XYZ file of N, CA and C in Angstrom:
708
model
N 30.252 9.481 18.693
C 29.469 8.817 19.730
C 29.754 7.320 19.725
N 30.145 6.720 20.848
C 30.439 5.292 20.908
C 29.238 4.444 20.495
N 29.542 3.220 20.047
C 28.474 2.346 19.554
C 27.426 2.073 20.614
N 27.889 1.803 21.857
C 26.916 1.480 22.898
C 26.036 2.683 23.220
N 26.590 3.899 23.063
C 25.803 5.109 23.310
C 24.732 5.279 22.241
N 25.073 4.983 20.999
C 24.092 5.059 19.918
C 22.965 4.054 20.141
N 23.348 2.874 20.568
C 22.359 1.842 20.841
C 21.424 2.277 21.967
N 21.992 2.846 23.012
C 21.185 3.294 24.153
C 20.286 4.462 23.766
N 20.790 5.350 22.913
C 19.954 6.478 22.491
C 18.780 5.985 21.652
N 19.043 5.030 20.766
C 17.971 4.480 19.953
C 16.917 3.804 20.841
N 17.377 3.070 21.825
C 16.459 2.400 22.753
C 15.678 3.425 23.564
N 16.345 4.504 23.956
C 15.692 5.572 24.705
C 14.587 6.228 23.878
N 14.892 6.514 22.617
C 13.893 7.112 21.725
C 12.714 6.169 21.565
N 13.021 4.906 21.408
C 11.976 3.911 21.209
C 11.054 3.836 22.426
N 11.644 3.656 23.608
C 10.852 3.384 24.801
C 10.272 4.639 25.450
N 11.110 5.670 25.632
C 10.648 6.864 26.336
C 10.055 7.912 25.408
N 10.235 7.684 24.109
C 9.660 8.605 23.141
C 8.469 7.999 22.421
N 8.748 7.168 21.423
C 7.686 6.660 20.559
C 6.681 5.790 21.303
N 7.172 4.817 22.052
C 6.268 3.912 22.763
C 5.433 4.671 23.794
N 6.073 5.571 24.528
C 5.362 6.345 25.548
C 4.297 7.237 24.925
N 4.621 7.887 23.810
C 3.655 8.787 23.187
C 2.528 8.028 22.490
N 2.839 6.875 21.928
C 1.779 6.037 21.357
C 0.790 5.633 22.440
N 1.320 5.221 23.591
C 0.460 4.822 24.706
C -0.401 5.991 25.180
N 0.204 7.163 25.296
C -0.539 8.346 25.722
C -1.661 8.675 24.752
N -1.344 8.639 23.454
C -2.343 8.978 22.449
C -3.480 7.956 22.435
N -3.139 6.675 22.452
C -4.169 5.644 22.418
C -5.022 5.651 23.682
N -4.402 5.883 24.826
C -5.148 5.957 26.082
C -6.153 7.101 26.042
N -5.707 8.253 25.556
C -6.597 9.410 25.448
C -7.760 9.109 24.509
N -7.464 8.481 23.392
C -8.514 8.149 22.428
C -9.541 7.187 23.024
N -9.061 6.116 23.641
C -9.969 5.106 24.185
C -10.849 5.680 25.295
N -10.260 6.502 26.159
C -11.033 7.084 27.257
C -12.023 8.119 26.729
N -11.594 8.929 25.781
C -12.479 9.914 25.151
C -13.682 9.207 24.524
N -13.412 8.129 23.825
C -14.485 7.377 23.168
C -15.452 6.771 24.186
N -14.921 6.220 25.264
C -15.763 5.574 26.273
C -16.627 6.596 27.008
N -16.107 7.780 27.225
C -16.919 8.838 27.834
C -18.120 9.150 26.938
N -17.858 9.224 25.638
C -18.948 9.483 24.705
C -19.985 8.373 24.691
N -19.522 7.142 24.741
C -20.430 5.995 24.733
C -21.354 6.021 25.956
N -20.801 6.459 27.079
C -21.557 6.464 28.342
C -22.089 7.846 28.702
N -22.207 8.720 27.711
C -22.615 10.100 27.963
C -23.963 10.198 28.667
N -24.936 9.405 28.234
C -26.268 9.477 28.847
C -26.221 9.133 30.329
N -25.455 8.100 30.662
C -25.327 7.703 32.068
C -24.626 8.770 32.882
N -23.548 9.337 32.337
C -22.762 10.329 33.068
C -23.497 11.669 33.192
N -24.368 11.972 32.222
C -25.099 13.234 32.244
C -26.377 13.168 33.078
N -26.814 11.970 33.371
C -28.102 11.790 34.039
C -28.120 12.419 35.433
N -29.194 13.157 35.753
C -29.351 13.723 37.091
C -29.457 12.622 38.134
N -30.106 11.526 37.756
C -30.272 10.414 38.690
C -28.927 9.800 39.087
N -27.932 9.899 38.196
C -26.612 9.313 38.469
C -25.613 10.321 39.026
N -26.060 11.543 39.265
C -25.176 12.546 39.857
C -24.825 13.712 38.961
N -25.258 13.654 37.681
C -25.024 14.765 36.746
C -23.541 15.127 36.637
N -22.747 14.208 36.074
C -21.309 14.416 35.927
C -20.900 14.857 34.519
N -21.856 15.320 33.736
C -21.569 15.690 32.353
C -20.509 16.754 32.208
N -20.592 17.806 33.019
C -19.614 18.891 32.922
C -18.212 18.408 33.279
N -18.128 17.558 34.302
C -16.831 17.005 34.703
C -16.201 16.219 33.565
N -16.965 15.295 32.993
C -16.380 14.440 31.959
C -16.224 15.158 30.626
N -17.009 16.227 30.415
C -16.790 17.054 29.232
C -15.450 17.766 29.314
N -15.108 18.243 30.509
C -13.804 18.877 30.727
C -12.671 17.876 30.528
N -12.881 16.662 31.021
C -11.875 15.607 30.845
C -11.692 15.295 29.366
N -12.776 15.239 28.619
C -12.676 14.978 27.176
C -11.854 16.045 26.469
N -12.079 17.305 26.817
C -11.304 18.394 26.203
C -9.814 18.233 26.495
N -9.496 17.863 27.731
C -8.092 17.658 28.096
C -7.498 16.472 27.348
N -8.302 15.441 27.135
C -7.822 14.255 26.422
C -7.507 14.561 24.965
N -8.291 15.432 24.356
C -8.013 15.827 22.972
C -6.650 16.506 22.896
N -6.403 17.444 23.805
C -5.103 18.130 23.821
C -3.969 17.148 24.065
N -4.177 16.227 24.993
C -3.152 15.228 25.308
C -2.829 14.371 24.089
N -3.862 13.962 23.369
C -3.654 13.127 22.179
C -2.922 13.888 21.084
N -3.316 15.146 20.868
C -2.670 15.971 19.846
C -1.195 16.177 20.167
N -0.895 16.506 21.407
C 0.490 16.763 21.815
C 1.347 15.499 21.679
N 0.806 14.363 22.106
C 1.571 13.113 22.046
C 1.864 12.722 20.606
N 0.850 12.789 19.751
C 1.039 12.417 18.345
C 1.995 13.378 17.643
N 1.874 14.663 17.949
C 2.748 15.649 17.306
C 4.208 15.446 17.694
N 4.451 15.083 18.953
C 5.841 14.846 19.383
C 6.488 13.742 18.547
N 5.723 12.722 18.217
C 6.256 11.603 17.439
C 6.781 12.070 16.084
N 6.082 13.058 15.498
C 6.422 13.490 14.140
C 7.181 14.818 14.097
N 7.708 15.241 15.242
C 8.556 16.431 15.250
C 9.811 16.206 14.405
N 10.432 17.311 14.028
C 11.711 17.258 13.306
C 12.851 17.271 14.313
N 13.914 16.514 14.067
C 15.070 16.535 14.976
C 15.639 17.940 15.105
N 16.082 18.274 16.304
C 16.632 19.598 16.574
C 17.905 19.422 17.387
N 19.019 19.903 16.847
C 20.312 19.717 17.514
C 20.357 20.435 18.858
N 19.682 21.574 18.952
C 19.700 22.345 20.182
C 18.762 21.749 21.230
N 17.604 21.254 20.761
C 16.630 20.654 21.671
C 16.314 19.243 21.186
N 17.111 18.258 21.582
C 16.911 16.883 21.111
C 15.504 16.375 21.439
N 14.863 15.795 20.455
C 13.519 15.267 20.645
C 13.509 13.767 20.359
N 12.673 13.060 21.088
C 12.546 11.611 20.889
C 11.478 11.345 19.814
N 11.814 11.630 18.592
C 10.870 11.506 17.479
C 11.339 10.427 16.508
N 10.447 10.030 15.613
C 10.762 8.930 14.695
C 11.871 9.330 13.721
N 11.900 10.585 13.306
C 12.948 11.004 12.362
C 14.332 10.999 13.017
N 14.390 11.282 14.305
C 15.686 11.187 14.996
C 16.111 9.730 15.091
N 15.165 8.841 15.304
C 15.490 7.413 15.340
C 16.052 6.962 13.993
N 15.473 7.449 12.919
C 15.965 7.102 11.584
C 17.376 7.644 11.362
N 17.602 8.889 11.781
C 18.949 9.475 11.667
C 19.968 8.629 12.407
N 19.596 8.227 13.605
C 20.513 7.463 14.450
C 20.821 6.107 13.828
N 19.797 5.455 13.285
C 20.014 4.161 12.627
C 20.917 4.319 11.416
N 20.704 5.380 10.667
C 21.493 5.631 9.462
C 22.945 5.948 9.800
N 23.146 6.830 10.751
C 24.495 7.247 11.126
C 25.283 6.127 11.809
N 24.560 5.271 12.528
C 25.239 4.215 13.267
C 24.982 2.830 12.719
N 24.742 2.735 11.421
C 24.399 1.445 10.813
C 25.448 0.372 11.081
N 26.712 0.773 11.146
C 27.787 -0.209 11.357
C 28.091 -0.435 12.843
N 27.504 0.387 13.699
C 27.806 0.301 15.129
C 26.700 -0.340 15.955
N 25.460 -0.265 15.456
C 24.343 -0.851 16.183
C 24.471 -2.368 16.201
N 23.840 -3.034 17.168
C 23.955 -4.492 17.253
C 23.401 -5.182 16.027
N 23.904 -6.370 15.757
C 23.407 -7.152 14.627
C 21.965 -7.575 14.903
N 21.219 -7.799 13.843
C 19.814 -8.207 13.976
C 19.752 -9.532 14.739
N 18.976 -9.533 15.833
C 18.960 -10.701 16.712
C 17.720 -11.578 16.540
N 16.689 -11.042 15.904
C 15.444 -11.801 15.716
C 15.032 -11.708 14.253
N 15.762 -12.400 13.397
C 15.525 -12.283 11.958
C 14.113 -12.716 11.569
N 13.668 -13.850 12.095
C 12.352 -14.376 11.719
C 11.235 -13.392 12.084
N 11.234 -12.928 13.337
C 10.168 -12.035 13.773
C 10.277 -10.657 13.136
N 11.490 -10.225 12.850
C 11.663 -8.960 12.150
C 11.047 -9.046 10.763
N 11.324 -10.113 10.045
C 10.760 -10.292 8.701
C 9.241 -10.427 8.755
N 8.748 -11.126 9.768
C 7.304 -11.304 9.914
C 6.615 -9.964 10.130
N 7.200 -9.132 10.983
C 6.628 -7.805 11.222
C 6.690 -6.934 9.976
N 7.771 -7.027 9.244
C 7.882 -6.265 8.000
C 6.821 -6.714 6.995
N 6.628 -8.013 6.896
C 5.628 -8.556 5.986
C 4.235 -8.065 6.363
N 3.913 -8.138 7.645
C 2.584 -7.731 8.123
C 2.341 -6.235 7.949
N 3.416 -5.450 7.969
C 3.266 -4.002 7.817
C 3.286 -3.570 6.359
N 3.425 -4.514 5.441
C 3.386 -4.200 4.019
C 4.686 -3.697 3.443
N 5.804 -4.056 4.052
C 7.112 -3.609 3.560
C 7.424 -4.213 2.197
N 8.282 -3.528 1.449
C 8.684 -4.016 0.129
C 9.481 -5.318 0.267
N 9.330 -6.234 -0.686
C 10.066 -7.510 -0.638
C 11.562 -7.326 -0.477
N 12.119 -6.293 -1.123
C 13.559 -6.040 -1.040
C 13.988 -5.767 0.396
N 13.153 -5.028 1.131
C 13.464 -4.709 2.528
C 13.390 -5.960 3.383
N 12.357 -6.760 3.164
C 12.182 -7.996 3.937
C 13.356 -8.941 3.704
N 13.727 -9.113 2.461
C 14.820 -10.028 2.119
C 16.161 -9.544 2.664
N 16.315 -8.235 2.829
C 17.596 -7.684 3.283
C 17.910 -8.048 4.731
N 16.903 -8.459 5.494
C 17.127 -8.826 6.899
C 18.166 -9.937 6.992
N 18.073 -10.917 6.090
C 18.996 -12.045 6.108
C 20.403 -11.659 5.663
N 20.556 -10.468 5.099
C 21.877 -10.008 4.669
C 22.576 -9.175 5.735
N 21.908 -8.998 6.874
C 22.543 -8.303 7.991
C 22.183 -6.832 8.073
N 22.538 -6.234 9.183
C 22.154 -4.848 9.475
C 22.700 -3.849 8.467
N 23.908 -4.083 7.947
C 24.527 -3.108 7.052
C 23.755 -2.963 5.743
N 23.049 -4.019 5.357
C 22.210 -3.967 4.156
C 20.789 -3.555 4.520
N 20.288 -4.110 5.618
C 18.903 -3.864 6.021
C 18.643 -2.415 6.416
N 19.495 -1.837 7.256
C 19.210 -0.508 7.812
C 19.035 0.565 6.733
N 19.946 0.696 5.755
C 19.734 1.738 4.736
C 18.437 1.556 3.953
N 18.108 0.304 3.623
C 16.885 0.048 2.873
C 15.653 0.348 3.710
N 15.679 -0.070 4.965
C 14.510 0.130 5.824
C 14.323 1.608 6.160
N 15.406 2.300 6.492
C 15.325 3.728 6.793
C 14.737 4.486 5.603
N 15.191 4.149 4.402
C 14.680 4.811 3.197
C 13.192 4.547 3.012
N 12.751 3.326 3.300
C 11.329 2.991 3.129
C 10.457 3.730 4.137
N 10.935 3.866 5.378
C 10.171 4.605 6.390
C 10.122 6.092 6.031
N 11.216 6.617 5.538
C 11.222 8.034 5.127
C 10.245 8.268 3.974
N 10.152 7.316 3.055
C 9.178 7.468 1.959
C 7.764 7.537 2.513
N 7.497 6.728 3.517
C 6.180 6.764 4.154
C 5.937 8.118 4.804
N 6.925 8.613 5.557
C 6.775 9.889 6.256
C 6.638 11.056 5.287
N 7.260 10.942 4.125
C 7.247 12.027 3.144
C 6.124 11.881 2.117
N 5.301 10.861 2.247
C 4.186 10.672 1.316
C 3.169 11.790 1.498
N 2.458 12.125 0.431
C 1.493 13.225 0.476
C 0.438 12.999 1.560
N -0.023 11.763 1.693
C -1.075 11.454 2.662
C -0.610 11.712 4.096
N 0.580 11.224 4.425
C 1.097 11.399 5.783
C 1.455 12.855 6.040
N 2.083 13.504 5.093
C 2.464 14.912 5.252
C 1.239 15.771 5.524
N 0.158 15.524 4.792
C -1.068 16.306 4.984
C -1.628 16.125 6.403
N -1.635 14.886 6.879
C -2.158 14.616 8.222
C -1.273 15.225 9.296
N 0.040 15.133 9.115
C 0.975 15.685 10.097
C 0.895 17.210 10.124
N 0.730 17.828 8.970
C 0.623 19.285 8.922
C -0.622 19.764 9.668
N -1.732 19.060 9.502
C -2.949 19.408 10.247
C -2.735 19.218 11.743
N -2.058 18.142 12.086
C -1.780 17.839 13.489
C -0.951 18.955 14.127
N 0.127 19.341 13.467
C 1.004 20.375 14.023
C 0.351 21.752 13.977
N -0.511 21.951 13.003
C -1.208 23.238 12.893
C -2.116 23.452 14.100
N -2.904 22.436 14.441
C -3.810 22.586 15.588
C -3.020 22.656 16.894
N -1.886 21.931 16.969
C -1.041 22.031 18.168
C -0.499 23.437 18.335
N 0.031 24.001 17.258
C 0.694 25.299 17.342
C -0.291 26.458 17.452
N -1.418 26.359 16.730
C -2.344 27.482 16.662
C -3.411 27.471 17.746
N -3.742 26.284 18.245
C -4.841 26.197 19.196
C -4.390 25.813 20.607
N -3.407 24.902 20.710
C -2.987 24.421 22.031
C -1.822 25.241 22.578
N -0.749 25.364 21.796
C 0.415 26.132 22.259
C 0.123 27.629 22.283
N -0.643 28.109 21.290
C -0.990 29.526 21.190
C -2.466 29.636 20.833
N -3.187 30.456 21.556
C -4.621 30.630 21.303
C -4.822 31.724 20.266
N -4.508 31.389 19.014
C -4.574 32.388 17.956
C -6.006 32.583 17.475
N -6.292 33.810 17.053
C -7.619 34.151 16.542
C -7.706 33.730 15.084
N -7.773 32.430 14.881
C -7.819 31.893 13.523
C -8.644 30.620 13.521
N -9.236 30.345 12.381
C -10.013 29.117 12.243
C -9.061 27.939 12.098
N -9.188 26.971 12.980
C -8.270 25.833 12.989
C -9.059 24.536 12.839
N -8.687 23.753 11.842
C -9.302 22.443 11.629
C -8.231 21.384 11.819
N -8.365 20.612 12.860
C -7.371 19.594 13.161
C -7.684 18.273 12.490
N -6.822 17.293 12.669
C -7.043 15.964 12.092
C -8.156 15.226 12.832
N -8.768 14.287 12.168
C -9.788 13.462 12.797
C -9.117 12.410 13.674
N -9.915 11.790 14.553
C -9.376 10.679 15.343
C -8.883 9.577 14.416
N -9.597 9.349 13.334
C -9.182 8.305 12.389
C -7.801 8.602 11.821
N -7.553 9.874 11.504
C -6.248 10.259 10.966
C -5.148 10.066 12.005
N -5.441 10.436 13.259
C -4.453 10.249 14.323
C -4.123 8.772 14.508
N -5.146 7.940 14.508
C -4.927 6.499 14.688
C -4.119 5.921 13.534
N -4.370 6.416 12.334
C -3.614 5.941 11.177
C -2.145 6.333 11.274
N -1.884 7.578 11.686
C -0.502 8.030 11.857
C 0.218 7.202 12.914
N -0.439 7.001 14.030
C 0.169 6.232 15.113
C 0.370 4.779 14.697
N -0.550 4.257 13.905
C -0.411 2.883 13.419
C 0.850 2.686 12.588
N 1.201 3.696 11.805
C 2.434 3.624 11.011
C 3.653 3.529 11.924
N 3.631 4.283 13.012
C 4.767 4.294 13.935
C 4.803 3.000 14.751
N 3.654 2.442 15.054
C 3.615 1.156 15.748
C 4.361 0.091 14.945
N 4.187 0.102 13.644
C 4.890 -0.856 12.790
C 6.400 -0.666 12.887
N 6.832 0.600 12.880
C 8.259 0.904 13.009
C 8.794 0.416 14.354
N 8.072 0.704 15.416
C 8.479 0.272 16.752
C 8.567 -1.251 16.817
N 7.606 -1.921 16.195
C 7.615 -3.380 16.195
C 8.844 -3.959 15.515
N 9.193 -3.396 14.374
C 10.345 -3.889 13.615
C 11.654 -3.627 14.361
N 11.850 -2.392 14.816
C 13.098 -2.040 15.498
C 13.217 -2.775 16.834
N 12.095 -2.934 17.521
C 12.110 -3.667 18.782
C 12.591 -5.092 18.607
N 12.061 -5.777 17.614
C 12.491 -7.149 17.337
C 13.937 -7.188 16.844
N 14.257 -6.308 15.884
C 15.540 -6.391 15.182
C 16.738 -6.172 16.093
N 16.660 -5.180 16.970
C 17.856 -4.782 17.704
C 17.807 -5.003 19.216
N 16.602 -5.252 19.742
C 16.505 -5.357 21.203
C 15.746 -6.591 21.692
N 15.246 -7.405 20.779
C 14.457 -8.587 21.152
C 13.293 -8.224 22.081
N 12.693 -7.072 21.830
C 11.546 -6.615 22.611
C 10.287 -6.762 21.764
N 9.265 -7.351 22.339
C 8.021 -7.596 21.605
C 7.083 -6.402 21.764
N 6.852 -5.695 20.675
C 5.841 -4.640 20.654
C 4.684 -5.012 19.728
N 4.989 -5.763 18.689
C 3.965 -6.184 17.744
C 4.055 -7.693 17.552
N 2.922 -8.365 17.689
C 2.858 -9.796 17.436
C 1.522 -10.125 16.803
N 1.540 -10.994 15.793
C 0.329 -11.324 15.038
C -0.363 -10.061 14.535
N 0.433 -9.119 14.073
C -0.058 -7.863 13.497
C -0.864 -7.033 14.497
N -0.594 -7.238 15.774
C -1.302 -6.512 16.833
C -0.287 -5.833 17.745
N -0.513 -4.533 18.013
C 0.395 -3.776 18.877
C 0.123 -4.155 20.319
N 1.151 -4.690 20.969
C 1.013 -5.319 22.279
C 0.448 -4.373 23.343
N 0.864 -3.108 23.340
C 0.497 -2.177 24.404
C -0.864 -1.519 24.201
N -1.532 -1.814 23.095
C -2.869 -1.255 22.892
C -3.844 -1.755 23.954
N -3.609 -2.946 24.467
C -4.442 -3.466 25.552
C -4.294 -2.598 26.793
N -3.064 -2.197 27.107
C -2.834 -1.328 28.258
C -3.534 0.015 28.086
N -3.562 0.513 26.854
C -4.183 1.805 26.582
C -5.691 1.785 26.853
N -6.284 0.612 26.870
C -7.729 0.498 27.075
C -8.111 0.404 28.556
N -7.146 0.283 29.431
C -7.456 0.060 30.849
C -8.241 1.205 31.492
N -7.862 2.477 31.326
C -8.685 3.547 31.910
C -10.104 3.564 31.337
N -10.232 3.266 30.044
C -11.567 3.235 29.443
C -12.417 2.122 30.051
N -11.794 0.978 30.317
C -12.528 -0.114 30.957
C -12.955 0.280 32.365
N -12.084 1.009 33.068
C -12.425 1.468 34.416
C -13.620 2.417 34.366
N -13.656 3.296 33.364
C -14.788 4.204 33.224
C -16.077 3.429 32.931
N -15.960 2.404 32.109
C -17.130 1.581 31.796
C -17.686 0.942 33.068
N -16.783 0.464 33.932
C -17.229 -0.114 35.210
C -17.880 0.954 36.087
N -17.325 2.156 36.076
C -17.884 3.249 36.858
C -19.295 3.580 36.385
N -19.482 3.635 35.073
C -20.802 3.945 34.525
C -21.826 2.886 34.931
N -21.412 1.633 34.919
C -22.315 0.559 35.344
C -22.660 0.685 36.818
N -21.678 1.040 37.621
C -21.912 1.214 39.055
C -22.883 2.357 39.316
N -22.708 3.466 38.587
C -23.613 4.600 38.748
C -25.043 4.212 38.387
N -25.185 3.449 37.311
C -26.522 3.025 36.873
C -27.169 2.114 37.917
N -26.384 1.173 38.449
C -26.927 0.251 39.451
C -27.337 1.000 40.716
N -26.514 1.973 41.134
C -26.802 2.742 42.345
C -28.076 3.544 42.197
N -28.252 4.189 41.033
C -29.455 4.992 40.827
C -30.697 4.124 40.752
N -30.577 2.918 40.239
C -31.716 2.026 40.137
C -32.144 1.481 41.491
N -31.179 1.456 42.443
C -31.480 0.951 43.780
C -32.125 1.993 44.672
N -31.955 3.289 44.301
C -32.516 4.364 45.137
C -34.036 4.476 44.969
């Protein structure tokens, strides 16, 4: 595969895979949470009794969040290519000498520092991509293979496979919202580092994921709707 093709595939995985699924998961979480916060207003007969409607939306949001998060942690498949973090790592490893040189050393190191990367990984940025990529890929794989992450991912995929993809007659306990947010937070750090290092794209700044603000927009719209419903009922 030519160098420019590897670069484009990595960018594709980043933008149309990881970034898109992070946004989907966070949007679902924020909207689900806001519906719960405004449950009394939405359920009120005086406001139109929309509880059943928004309860259905909440159920759909849970499925959406589970599917988006699970896609991020899928295993690469040669027959069915997936835009997952492990494929991004494979691509970085295989094309370490072909990918562009690190273009934002300062911000790359800053993001690594904020994400708790090992000093050796941070220092390797100044030694160039050929030194940095193997060290960084290995550190991300250690995170993905840690007992804590593996346990959360297994629960995530279990509920996806047993409850969403197939309605099996089995007791299924999925991950908590907190666990999903923690998993996605790990990937946000990866996106931030790779975005700065190879594409000069800002995803993380001041230890804050830039697109999390966008994920809150539907929830803010719901909050405005709830206020409007309350004002309308009070005027009647």
